[in-house]
mmCIF file of C-alpha atoms in Angstrom:
data_model
loop_
_atom_site.group_PDB
_atom_site.id
_atom_site.type_symbol
_atom_site.label_atom_id
_atom_site.label_comp_id
_atom_site.label_asym_id
_atom_site.label_seq_id
_atom_site.Cartn_x
_atom_site.Cartn_y
_atom_site.Cartn_z
ATOM 1 C CA MET D 1 126.915 -9.500 -83.633
ATOM 2 C CA PHE D 2 129.270 -6.655 -84.314
ATOM 3 C CA ARG D 3 130.706 -8.108 -87.537
ATOM 4 C CA THR D 4 129.217 -5.271 -89.571
ATOM 5 C CA ALA D 5 130.761 -2.616 -87.347
ATOM 6 C CA ALA D 6 134.141 -4.317 -87.466
ATOM 7 C CA ALA D 7 134.003 -4.422 -91.246
ATOM 8 C CA SER D 8 133.118 -0.747 -91.312
ATOM 9 C CA ARG D 9 136.179 0.033 -89.227
ATOM 10 C CA ARG D 10 138.396 -1.909 -91.598
ATOM 11 C CA ASP D 11 136.914 -0.132 -94.612
ATOM 12 C CA ARG D 12 137.667 3.328 -93.384
ATOM 13 C CA VAL D 13 140.592 5.212 -94.912
ATOM 14 C CA GLU D 14 143.673 4.886 -92.763
ATOM 15 C CA PRO D 15 146.263 7.689 -92.571
ATOM 16 C CA GLY D 16 149.216 7.225 -94.892
ATOM 17 C CA TRP D 17 152.713 6.268 -93.873
ATOM 18 C CA LEU D 18 153.880 9.885 -93.943
ATOM 19 C CA ARG D 19 150.866 10.930 -91.837
ATOM 20 C CA GLY D 20 151.598 8.817 -88.776
ATOM 21 C CA ALA D 21 150.718 5.266 -89.791
ATOM 22 C CA PRO D 22 153.337 2.513 -89.298
ATOM 23 C CA PRO D 23 155.707 2.120 -92.265
ATOM 24 C CA PRO D 24 154.687 -0.495 -94.858
ATOM 25 C CA HIS D 25 156.534 -3.803 -95.020
ATOM 26 C CA TRP D 26 158.272 -2.962 -98.277
ATOM 27 C CA VAL D 27 160.243 -0.185 -96.543
ATOM 28 C CA ARG D 28 162.199 -2.858 -94.658
ATOM 29 C CA TRP D 29 163.615 -4.393 -97.833
ATOM 30 C CA PRO D 30 165.835 -1.610 -99.304
ATOM 31 C CA PRO D 31 168.587 -1.674 -96.610
ATOM 32 C CA PRO D 32 169.495 -5.389 -96.859
ATOM 33 C CA VAL D 33 168.886 -5.513 -100.617
ATOM 34 C CA LEU D 34 171.073 -2.470 -101.250
ATOM 35 C CA LEU D 35 173.793 -3.884 -99.006
ATOM 36 C CA VAL D 36 173.898 -7.235 -100.809
ATOM 37 C CA VAL D 37 173.558 -5.816 -104.326
ATOM 38 C CA LEU D 38 176.356 -3.274 -103.847
ATOM 39 C CA CYS D 39 178.685 -5.893 -102.418
ATOM 40 C CA VAL D 40 178.019 -8.275 -105.321
ATOM 41 C CA ILE D 41 178.469 -5.547 -107.921
ATOM 42 C CA GLN D 42 181.623 -4.188 -106.305
ATOM 43 C CA LEU D 43 183.265 -7.596 -105.954
ATOM 44 C CA SER D 44 182.418 -8.619 -109.516
ATOM 45 C CA THR D 45 183.605 -5.436 -111.278
ATOM 46 C CA PRO D 46 187.086 -3.994 -111.842
ATOM 47 C CA GLU D 47 188.674 -1.916 -109.107
ATOM 48 C CA THR D 48 188.306 1.179 -111.264
ATOM 49 C CA VAL D 49 184.552 1.065 -110.637
ATOM 50 C CA ASP D 50 183.951 2.277 -107.095
ATOM 51 C CA LEU D 51 180.372 2.148 -105.827
ATOM 52 C CA SER D 52 181.240 1.663 -102.190
ATOM 53 C CA PHE D 53 180.190 5.220 -101.360
ATOM 54 C CA LEU D 54 176.571 4.128 -101.851
ATOM 55 C CA LEU D 55 176.862 1.903 -98.768
ATOM 56 C CA ALA D 56 176.630 5.077 -96.697
ATOM 57 C CA ALA D 57 172.927 5.172 -97.597
ATOM 58 C CA VAL D 58 172.193 1.857 -95.844
ATOM 59 C CA PRO D 59 172.071 3.130 -92.201
ATOM 60 C CA PRO D 60 169.717 6.081 -92.962
ATOM 61 C CA LEU D 61 167.427 3.751 -94.920
ATOM 62 C CA ALA D 62 167.409 1.318 -92.012
ATOM 63 C CA ALA D 63 166.435 4.112 -89.623
ATOM 64 C CA LEU D 64 163.177 4.584 -91.549
ATOM 65 C CA SER D 65 161.755 1.188 -90.635
ATOM 66 C CA TYR D 66 164.058 -0.617 -88.207
ATOM 67 C CA GLY D 67 164.740 0.005 -84.556
ATOM 68 C CA ALA D 68 167.932 1.386 -83.067
ATOM 69 C CA SER D 69 169.504 -2.071 -82.568
ATOM 70 C CA ALA D 70 168.923 -3.205 -86.143
ATOM 71 C CA THR D 71 170.114 0.153 -87.475
ATOM 72 C CA ALA D 72 173.287 -0.209 -85.414
ATOM 73 C CA LEU D 73 173.784 -3.679 -86.919
ATOM 74 C CA PHE D 74 173.467 -2.312 -90.459
ATOM 75 C CA GLY D 75 175.813 0.579 -89.667
ATOM 76 C CA GLY D 76 178.402 -1.708 -88.087
ATOM 77 C CA THR D 77 178.237 -4.051 -91.074
ATOM 78 C CA VAL D 78 178.855 -1.181 -93.507
ATOM 79 C CA ILE D 79 181.822 0.112 -91.508
ATOM 80 C CA MET D 80 183.305 -3.371 -91.251
ATOM 81 C CA LEU D 81 182.955 -4.012 -94.984
ATOM 82 C CA LEU D 82 184.644 -0.722 -95.834
ATOM 83 C CA SER D 83 187.441 -0.914 -93.280
ATOM 84 C CA LEU D 84 188.610 -4.535 -93.739
ATOM 85 C CA PRO D 85 190.968 -4.888 -96.718
ATOM 86 C CA GLU D 86 189.933 -8.495 -97.324
ATOM 87 C CA PHE D 87 186.642 -7.314 -98.814
ATOM 88 C CA GLU D 88 188.295 -4.835 -101.212
ATOM 89 C CA LEU D 89 185.233 -2.590 -101.324
ATOM 90 C CA GLY D 90 186.865 0.552 -102.648
ATOM 91 C CA ARG D 91 189.620 2.449 -100.913
ATOM 92 C CA PRO D 92 187.909 4.789 -98.448
ATOM 93 C CA GLY D 93 190.155 7.155 -96.565
ATOM 94 C CA ASN D 94 190.065 7.937 -92.871
ATOM 95 C CA SER D 95 187.811 10.918 -93.394
ATOM 96 C CA ASP D 96 185.381 8.787 -95.394
ATOM 97 C CA LEU D 97 185.174 6.181 -92.644
ATOM 98 C CA LEU D 98 184.670 8.878 -90.022
ATOM 99 C CA THR D 99 181.894 10.406 -92.100
ATOM 100 C CA ILE D 100 180.127 7.050 -92.525
ATOM 101 C CA THR D 101 180.572 6.313 -88.824
ATOM 102 C CA PHE D 102 179.004 9.659 -87.962
ATOM 103 C CA VAL D 103 176.107 9.001 -90.374
ATOM 104 C CA SER D 104 175.588 5.569 -88.797
ATOM 105 C CA LEU D 105 175.522 6.990 -85.265
ATOM 106 C CA LEU D 106 173.116 9.708 -86.353
ATOM 107 C CA SER D 107 170.905 7.074 -87.994
ATOM 108 C CA ILE D 108 170.825 5.097 -84.740
ATOM 109 C CA VAL D 109 169.636 8.192 -82.881
ATOM 110 C CA PHE D 110 166.972 8.843 -85.530
ATOM 111 C CA ALA D 111 165.782 5.226 -85.316
ATOM 112 C CA TRP D 112 165.509 5.460 -81.525
ATOM 113 C CA VAL D 113 163.586 8.741 -81.686
ATOM 114 C CA ARG D 114 161.317 7.386 -84.426
ATOM 115 C CA GLY D 115 160.615 4.248 -82.402
ATOM 116 C CA ARG D 116 159.563 6.293 -79.377
ATOM 117 C CA ARG D 117 157.424 8.548 -81.562
ATOM 118 C CA ASP D 118 155.711 5.563 -83.197
ATOM 119 C CA ALA D 119 154.961 4.054 -79.790
ATOM 120 C CA GLN D 120 153.479 7.345 -78.582
ATOM 121 C CA LEU D 121 151.372 7.665 -81.747
ATOM 122 C CA VAL D 122 150.020 4.145 -81.305
ATOM 123 C CA THR D 123 149.052 4.958 -77.721
ATOM 124 C CA VAL D 124 147.422 8.257 -78.682
ATOM 125 C CA ARG D 125 145.504 6.674 -81.569
ATOM 126 C CA THR D 126 144.337 3.805 -79.366
ATOM 127 C CA VAL D 127 143.067 6.163 -76.675
ATOM 128 C CA ALA D 128 141.457 8.450 -79.272
ATOM 129 C CA GLU D 129 139.684 5.547 -80.971
ATOM 130 C CA ALA D 130 138.448 4.202 -77.632
ATOM 131 C CA ALA D 131 137.104 7.639 -76.675
ATOM 132 C CA GLN D 132 135.416 8.175 -80.026
ATOM 133 C CA PHE D 133 133.867 4.715 -80.090
ATOM 134 C CA ALA D 134 132.554 5.388 -76.590
ATOM 135 C CA VAL D 135 130.724 8.398 -78.039
ATOM 136 C CA LEU D 136 129.495 6.560 -81.132
ATOM 137 C CA PRO D 137 129.666 2.800 -80.497
ATOM 138 C CA PRO D 138 129.255 0.366 -83.384
ATOM 139 C CA LEU D 139 125.758 -0.830 -84.152
ATOM 140 C CA PRO D 140 124.757 -4.459 -83.684
ATOM 141 C CA GLU D 141 123.477 -6.276 -86.733
ATOM 142 C CA ARG D 142 120.016 -6.627 -85.202
ATOM 143 C CA VAL D 143 118.051 -4.676 -82.609
ATOM 144 C CA GLY D 144 114.885 -6.590 -81.813
ATOM 145 C CA PRO D 145 113.069 -7.314 -85.103
ATOM 146 C CA VAL D 146 115.108 -4.689 -86.977
ATOM 147 C CA ARG D 147 118.241 -5.456 -88.934
ATOM 148 C CA CYS D 148 120.410 -2.383 -89.236
ATOM 149 C CA ALA D 149 123.782 -1.267 -90.508
ATOM 150 C CA GLY D 150 125.482 2.083 -90.243
ATOM 151 C CA LEU D 151 128.385 3.597 -92.149
ATOM 152 C CA TYR D 152 130.170 6.698 -90.881
ATOM 153 C CA ARG D 153 132.964 8.718 -92.417
ATOM 154 C CA ALA D 154 134.220 11.844 -90.665
ATOM 155 C CA ALA D 155 135.377 14.725 -92.842
ATOM 156 C CA GLN D 156 138.372 15.512 -90.639
ATOM 157 C CA ARG D 157 141.253 13.185 -91.460
ATOM 158 C CA GLY D 158 142.297 10.836 -88.688
ATOM 159 C CA THR D 159 139.028 11.064 -86.733
ATOM 160 C CA LEU D 160 136.213 8.548 -86.352
ATOM 161 C CA VAL D 161 133.499 10.898 -85.110
ATOM 162 C CA GLY D 162 132.521 14.261 -86.546
ATOM 163 C CA GLY D 163 129.318 16.236 -86.736
ATOM 164 C CA ASP D 164 127.000 13.408 -87.809
ATOM 165 C CA LEU D 165 125.452 10.845 -85.486
ATOM 166 C CA PHE D 166 123.217 7.810 -85.439
ATOM 167 C CA ASP D 167 122.018 5.291 -82.927
ATOM 168 C CA VAL D 168 119.467 2.480 -82.679
ATOM 169 C CA ARG D 169 117.957 1.501 -79.319
ATOM 170 C CA LYS D 170 115.232 -0.808 -78.117
ATOM 171 C CA GLY D 171 112.775 0.615 -75.572
ATOM 172 C CA PRO D 172 109.301 0.062 -74.131
ATOM 173 C CA CYS D 173 107.655 1.485 -77.264
ATOM 174 C CA GLY D 174 109.690 -0.513 -79.786
ATOM 175 C CA VAL D 175 112.930 0.066 -81.623
ATOM 176 C CA ARG D 176 113.843 3.715 -82.038
ATOM 177 C CA ALA D 177 116.568 5.192 -84.198
ATOM 178 C CA LEU D 178 118.194 8.592 -84.545
ATOM 179 C CA VAL D 179 120.121 10.008 -87.496
ATOM 180 C CA GLY D 180 121.353 13.554 -87.070
ATOM 181 C CA ASP D 181 123.684 16.249 -88.291
ATOM 182 C CA VAL D 182 124.887 18.905 -85.865
ATOM 183 C CA GLN D 183 126.206 22.361 -86.634
ATOM 184 C CA GLY D 184 129.763 22.180 -87.945
ATOM 185 C CA HIS D 185 131.845 19.061 -88.406
ATOM 186 C CA GLY D 186 135.036 17.477 -87.163
ATOM 187 C CA LEU D 187 136.230 17.314 -83.582
ATOM 188 C CA ALA D 188 134.624 20.652 -82.719
ATOM 189 C CA ALA D 189 131.178 19.052 -83.029
ATOM 190 C CA VAL D 190 131.907 15.885 -81.033
ATOM 191 C CA GLY D 191 130.735 17.429 -77.751
ATOM 192 C CA THR D 192 127.342 18.259 -79.242
ATOM 193 C CA VAL D 193 127.114 14.775 -80.753
ATOM 194 C CA ALA D 194 127.812 13.183 -77.373
ATOM 195 C CA ALA D 195 125.171 15.354 -75.662
ATOM 196 C CA LEU D 196 122.513 14.489 -78.254
ATOM 197 C CA LEU D 197 123.236 10.778 -78.119
ATOM 198 C CA GLY D 198 123.040 10.770 -74.331
ATOM 199 C CA ALA D 199 119.718 12.614 -74.385
ATOM 200 C CA PHE D 200 118.349 10.247 -77.050
ATOM 201 C CA ARG D 201 119.266 7.126 -75.090
ATOM 202 C CA GLU D 202 117.466 8.458 -72.034
ATOM 203 C CA ALA D 203 114.422 9.588 -74.020
ATOM 204 C CA VAL D 204 114.051 6.167 -75.646
ATOM 205 C CA LEU D 205 113.283 4.716 -72.207
ATOM 206 C CA ASP D 206 110.785 7.229 -70.836
ATOM 207 C CA GLN D 207 109.206 9.209 -73.700
ATOM 208 C CA PRO D 208 105.919 7.718 -74.997
ATOM 209 C CA ASP D 209 106.189 9.194 -78.504
ATOM 210 C CA LEU D 210 108.718 10.579 -80.967
ATOM 211 C CA GLU D 211 107.520 14.157 -80.414
ATOM 212 C CA GLY D 212 108.614 13.818 -76.795
ATOM 213 C CA VAL D 213 112.006 12.482 -77.899
ATOM 214 C CA ALA D 214 112.447 15.475 -80.225
ATOM 215 C CA ALA D 215 111.516 17.863 -77.400
ATOM 216 C CA ARG D 216 114.106 16.235 -75.139
ATOM 217 C CA LEU D 217 116.836 16.621 -77.735
ATOM 218 C CA ASP D 218 115.816 20.203 -78.433
ATOM 219 C CA ARG D 219 115.985 21.057 -74.732
ATOM 220 C CA ARG D 220 119.447 19.493 -74.470
ATOM 221 C CA LEU D 221 120.846 21.752 -77.171
ATOM 222 C CA VAL D 222 119.125 24.851 -75.778
ATOM 223 C CA ILE D 223 120.625 24.257 -72.337
ATOM 224 C CA ASP D 224 124.081 23.622 -73.786
ATOM 225 C CA SER D 225 123.854 26.849 -75.806
ATOM 226 C CA GLU D 226 122.980 28.849 -72.706
ATOM 227 C CA GLN D 227 125.991 27.496 -70.840
ATOM 228 C CA ALA D 228 128.424 28.399 -73.626
ATOM 229 C CA GLU D 229 129.040 32.069 -74.404
ATOM 230 C CA HIS D 230 128.387 33.229 -77.986
ATOM 231 C CA THR D 231 127.323 29.740 -79.046
ATOM 232 C CA GLU D 232 124.184 28.762 -80.903
ATOM 233 C CA LEU D 233 123.875 25.022 -81.229
ATOM 234 C CA PHE D 234 121.434 23.452 -83.627
ATOM 235 C CA ALA D 235 121.075 20.139 -85.409
ATOM 236 C CA THR D 236 118.854 18.384 -87.885
ATOM 237 C CA ALA D 237 117.570 14.928 -87.013
ATOM 238 C CA MET D 238 115.391 12.116 -88.277
ATOM 239 C CA LEU D 239 113.670 10.050 -85.590
ATOM 240 C CA LEU D 240 112.294 6.610 -86.421
ATOM 241 C CA GLU D 241 110.230 4.128 -84.458
ATOM 242 C CA PHE D 242 109.595 0.504 -85.450
ATOM 243 C CA ARG D 243 106.601 -0.810 -83.543
ATOM 244 C CA GLY D 244 106.879 -4.293 -82.152
ATOM 245 C CA ASP D 245 103.131 -4.969 -82.433
ATOM 246 C CA ALA D 246 102.614 -3.860 -86.065
ATOM 247 C CA PRO D 247 104.626 -3.766 -89.325
ATOM 248 C CA GLU D 248 104.734 -0.002 -89.463
ATOM 249 C CA LEU D 249 107.221 2.795 -89.185
ATOM 250 C CA ARG D 250 106.752 6.152 -87.503
ATOM 251 C CA LEU D 251 108.866 9.103 -88.550
ATOM 252 C CA VAL D 252 109.532 12.583 -87.228
ATOM 253 C CA SER D 253 111.791 14.969 -89.116
ATOM 254 C CA CYS D 254 113.528 17.881 -87.434
ATOM 255 C CA GLY D 255 114.767 19.644 -90.542
ATOM 256 C CA HIS D 256 116.512 16.493 -91.810
ATOM 257 C CA PRO D 257 116.549 15.127 -95.388
ATOM 258 C CA PRO D 258 113.744 12.573 -95.909
ATOM 259 C CA PRO D 259 114.548 8.849 -95.888
ATOM 260 C CA PHE D 260 114.261 6.507 -98.864
ATOM 261 C CA LEU D 261 112.018 3.448 -98.995
ATOM 262 C CA LEU D 262 113.291 0.632 -101.221
ATOM 263 C CA ARG D 263 110.426 -1.667 -102.191
ATOM 264 C CA GLY D 264 110.276 -4.202 -105.009
ATOM 265 C CA GLY D 265 112.997 -2.593 -107.108
ATOM 266 C CA THR D 266 111.580 0.926 -106.735
ATOM 267 C CA VAL D 267 112.973 3.804 -104.713
ATOM 268 C CA GLU D 268 110.606 6.239 -103.048
ATOM 269 C CA GLU D 269 111.537 9.346 -101.108
ATOM 270 C CA LEU D 270 109.124 9.395 -98.176
ATOM 271 C CA ALA D 271 107.067 12.537 -97.791
ATOM 272 C CA VAL D 272 107.951 13.662 -94.279
ATOM 273 C CA ALA D 273 107.210 17.269 -93.377
ATOM 274 C CA PRO D 274 110.455 18.782 -92.101
ATOM 275 C CA GLY D 275 109.936 20.331 -88.690
ATOM 276 C CA ALA D 276 112.144 22.929 -87.054
ATOM 277 C CA PRO D 277 115.765 21.913 -86.411
ATOM 278 C CA LEU D 278 116.746 20.994 -82.880
ATOM 279 C CA GLY D 279 118.224 23.669 -80.643
ATOM 280 C CA LEU D 280 115.831 26.504 -81.478
ATOM 281 C CA GLY D 281 113.773 25.978 -78.320
ATOM 282 C CA ILE D 282 110.435 25.675 -80.141
ATOM 283 C CA ALA D 283 109.934 21.893 -80.156
ATOM 284 C CA ASP D 284 107.172 22.200 -77.545
ATOM 285 C CA ILE D 285 105.491 25.003 -79.492
ATOM 286 C CA ALA D 286 105.941 23.893 -83.113
ATOM 287 C CA THR D 287 105.624 20.140 -82.653
ATOM 288 C CA PRO D 288 106.966 18.241 -85.662
ATOM 289 C CA ASP D 289 104.418 16.141 -87.537
ATOM 290 C CA GLU D 290 104.614 12.388 -87.118
ATOM 291 C CA VAL D 291 104.229 10.261 -90.250
ATOM 292 C CA THR D 292 103.250 6.583 -90.246
ATOM 293 C CA VAL D 293 104.341 4.272 -93.054
ATOM 294 C CA ASP D 294 103.053 0.723 -93.467
ATOM 295 C CA LEU D 295 105.877 -1.691 -94.130
ATOM 296 C CA LYS D 296 105.762 -4.784 -96.304
ATOM 297 C CA PRO D 297 108.001 -7.874 -96.317
ATOM 298 C CA GLY D 298 111.236 -7.117 -98.133
ATOM 299 C CA ASP D 299 111.105 -3.353 -97.561
ATOM 300 C CA ARG D 300 114.396 -1.566 -96.910
ATOM 301 C CA LEU D 301 114.798 1.910 -95.459
ATOM 302 C CA LEU D 302 117.774 4.203 -95.938
ATOM 303 C CA VAL D 303 118.466 7.396 -93.992
ATOM 304 C CA VAL D 304 121.436 9.606 -94.851
ATOM 305 C CA THR D 305 122.875 12.969 -93.845
ATOM 306 C CA ASP D 306 123.455 15.869 -96.204
ATOM 307 C CA GLY D 307 127.072 14.784 -96.626
ATOM 308 C CA VAL D 308 125.635 12.289 -99.123
ATOM 309 C CA THR D 309 122.851 14.266 -100.777
ATOM 310 C CA GLU D 310 124.937 17.444 -101.136
ATOM 311 C CA ALA D 311 128.119 15.786 -102.390
ATOM 312 C CA ARG D 312 129.166 17.038 -105.839
ATOM 313 C CA ASP D 313 131.305 15.778 -108.666
ATOM 314 C CA ALA D 314 133.944 17.798 -110.524
ATOM 315 C CA SER D 315 131.279 19.528 -112.643
ATOM 316 C CA GLY D 316 129.280 20.610 -109.580
ATOM 317 C CA ALA D 317 126.429 18.128 -110.044
ATOM 318 C CA PHE D 318 124.866 16.716 -106.883
ATOM 319 C CA TYR D 319 125.060 13.017 -106.173
ATOM 320 C CA PRO D 320 121.762 11.501 -107.460
ATOM 321 C CA LEU D 321 121.137 9.102 -104.601
ATOM 322 C CA ALA D 322 117.635 7.968 -105.624
ATOM 323 C CA GLU D 323 118.748 7.306 -109.184
ATOM 324 C CA ARG D 324 121.812 5.366 -108.040
ATOM 325 C CA LEU D 325 119.785 3.288 -105.601
ATOM 326 C CA SER D 326 117.462 2.137 -108.374
ATOM 327 C CA LEU D 327 120.464 0.736 -110.279
ATOM 328 C CA LEU D 328 121.744 -1.463 -107.467
ATOM 329 C CA PRO D 329 121.214 -5.230 -107.853
ATOM 330 C CA ALA D 330 118.728 -7.051 -105.638
ATOM 331 C CA ASP D 331 121.372 -8.971 -103.687
ATOM 332 C CA VAL D 332 122.927 -5.659 -102.568
ATOM 333 C CA LEU D 333 119.583 -4.378 -101.313
ATOM 334 C CA ASP D 334 118.917 -7.508 -99.279
ATOM 335 C CA ASP D 335 121.718 -6.885 -96.756
ATOM 336 C CA PRO D 336 121.790 -3.500 -94.970
ATOM 337 C CA ALA D 337 125.553 -3.734 -94.410
ATOM 338 C CA VAL D 338 126.237 -4.494 -98.074
ATOM 339 C CA LEU D 339 123.885 -1.686 -99.091
ATOM 340 C CA THR D 340 125.662 1.010 -97.068
ATOM 341 C CA SER D 341 129.087 -0.114 -98.294
ATOM 342 C CA ALA D 342 127.886 -0.139 -101.925
ATOM 343 C CA ILE D 343 126.519 3.405 -101.611
ATOM 344 C CA TRP D 344 129.783 4.631 -100.117
ATOM 345 C CA ARG D 345 131.869 3.111 -102.912
ATOM 346 C CA ASP D 346 129.526 4.548 -105.538
ATOM 347 C CA LEU D 347 129.671 7.958 -103.870
ATOM 348 C CA MET D 348 133.474 7.893 -104.000
ATOM 349 C CA ARG D 349 133.402 6.951 -107.671
ATOM 350 C CA PHE D 350 131.008 9.795 -108.415
ATOM 351 C CA CYS D 351 132.640 12.540 -106.332
ATOM 352 C CA GLY D 352 136.195 11.349 -105.804
ATOM 353 C CA GLY D 353 135.987 12.612 -102.233
ATOM 354 C CA VAL D 354 133.690 14.403 -99.817
ATOM 355 C CA GLY D 355 134.281 17.491 -97.735
ATOM 356 C CA ASP D 356 131.580 16.877 -95.141
ATOM 357 C CA ASP D 357 130.797 14.177 -92.612
ATOM 358 C CA VAL D 358 128.860 11.272 -94.102
ATOM 359 C CA ALA D 359 126.458 8.958 -92.287
ATOM 360 C CA LEU D 360 124.232 6.247 -93.753
ATOM 361 C CA LEU D 361 121.846 4.032 -91.823
ATOM 362 C CA ALA D 362 119.965 1.159 -93.478
ATOM 363 C CA PHE D 363 117.097 -0.867 -91.934
ATOM 364 C CA SER D 364 115.032 -3.899 -92.705
ATOM 365 C CA LEU D 365 112.185 -5.210 -90.546
ATOM 366 C CA GLU D 366 112.548 -8.954 -90.030
ATOM 367 C CA PRO D 367 110.577 -10.527 -87.177
ATOM 368 C CA VAL D 368 112.528 -12.693 -84.763
ATOM 369 C CA LEU D 369 111.266 -16.264 -84.606
ATOM 370 C CA GLU D 370 110.241 -17.274 -81.120
ATOM 371 C CA GLN D 371 112.305 -20.134 -79.729
ATOM 372 C CA GLY D 372 109.867 -21.774 -77.345
ATOM 373 C CA PRO D 373 109.405 -25.427 -76.418
ATOM 374 C CA MET D 374 106.828 -25.889 -79.239
ATOM 375 C CA ALA D 375 108.993 -24.226 -81.901
ATOM 376 C CA GLY D 376 110.861 -27.405 -82.748
ATOM 377 C CA LEU D 377 107.602 -29.421 -83.026
ATOM 378 C CA GLU D 378 106.080 -26.823 -85.316
ATOM 379 C CA GLN D 379 109.128 -26.915 -87.578
ATOM 380 C CA ARG D 380 108.904 -30.697 -87.787
#
């Protein structure tokens, strides 16, 4: 059920080795390889060639990827090879051996400190990911008759949630979805994202129409702004409702970019009048207009945030989303999860990188076959 979300997690850019991620496997090879190669070279060359001093680099290299015990083993091996005359690895003096011993001890301390730091980073990252996924949990592949897939990339490195948000919920009036973009991005906007998502999940259950959902979200931001000094919170949002009793889609835009309808190889930007953004306190006065779109079999819907539509390449040209969508093959359009991943890869090829949060949500309406006692007879 959550295969799509798991794949999205794997696809996200992980921090590099020098930015807190565990060291790659290849880092573990230099210490033993250097130790063996130097011994072979030293034993097979004349005594006038002395490369034994390079063995002093083995313990520090081991400290980069091995624990304190393994680093101590490498350091002890180096000292033993240099101090025993049977090996004839150069002629180090007492001061040289003391220096290498000191370097080995220091490497052991570094390896111990690094091990504790890595363990703390793993704990912190695990807790941070759990907290962020609690705010923005992964989407299931299907909610009622609607197949959906979401892709999220936060602008702030090392975070999973920023200033964009989306959610899909089933309620008494059908399947409702929210795609939004709050003021700011990064961790500073996560609190506003959490408040909006909580208000949306409650409104899905008790609001009879999308205008009421928008009013609930608007009120949430107004109240939060009043409680925080010198803070004006606002957000754009696109609200969607898939009716369970008819193949139609209802839309309400609160200042958000319009969605795209993919039908029969064509791409159409839906004409949705943008209402006032959320948080201005005028949702009850200036009610956003609701638009109804009739859906046909095979239709796909794509909603994005301005992190996609306002992304630029090196020359300053905006990413032409509609044009790029029309070039995608049919098999990509058939699967919402494949569609969002293809758009993200194409966006990276076009821009090289984005400086804003990016959210994409793709839908397809596919009725669920009833599994009743007569279903098997009908299939036969």
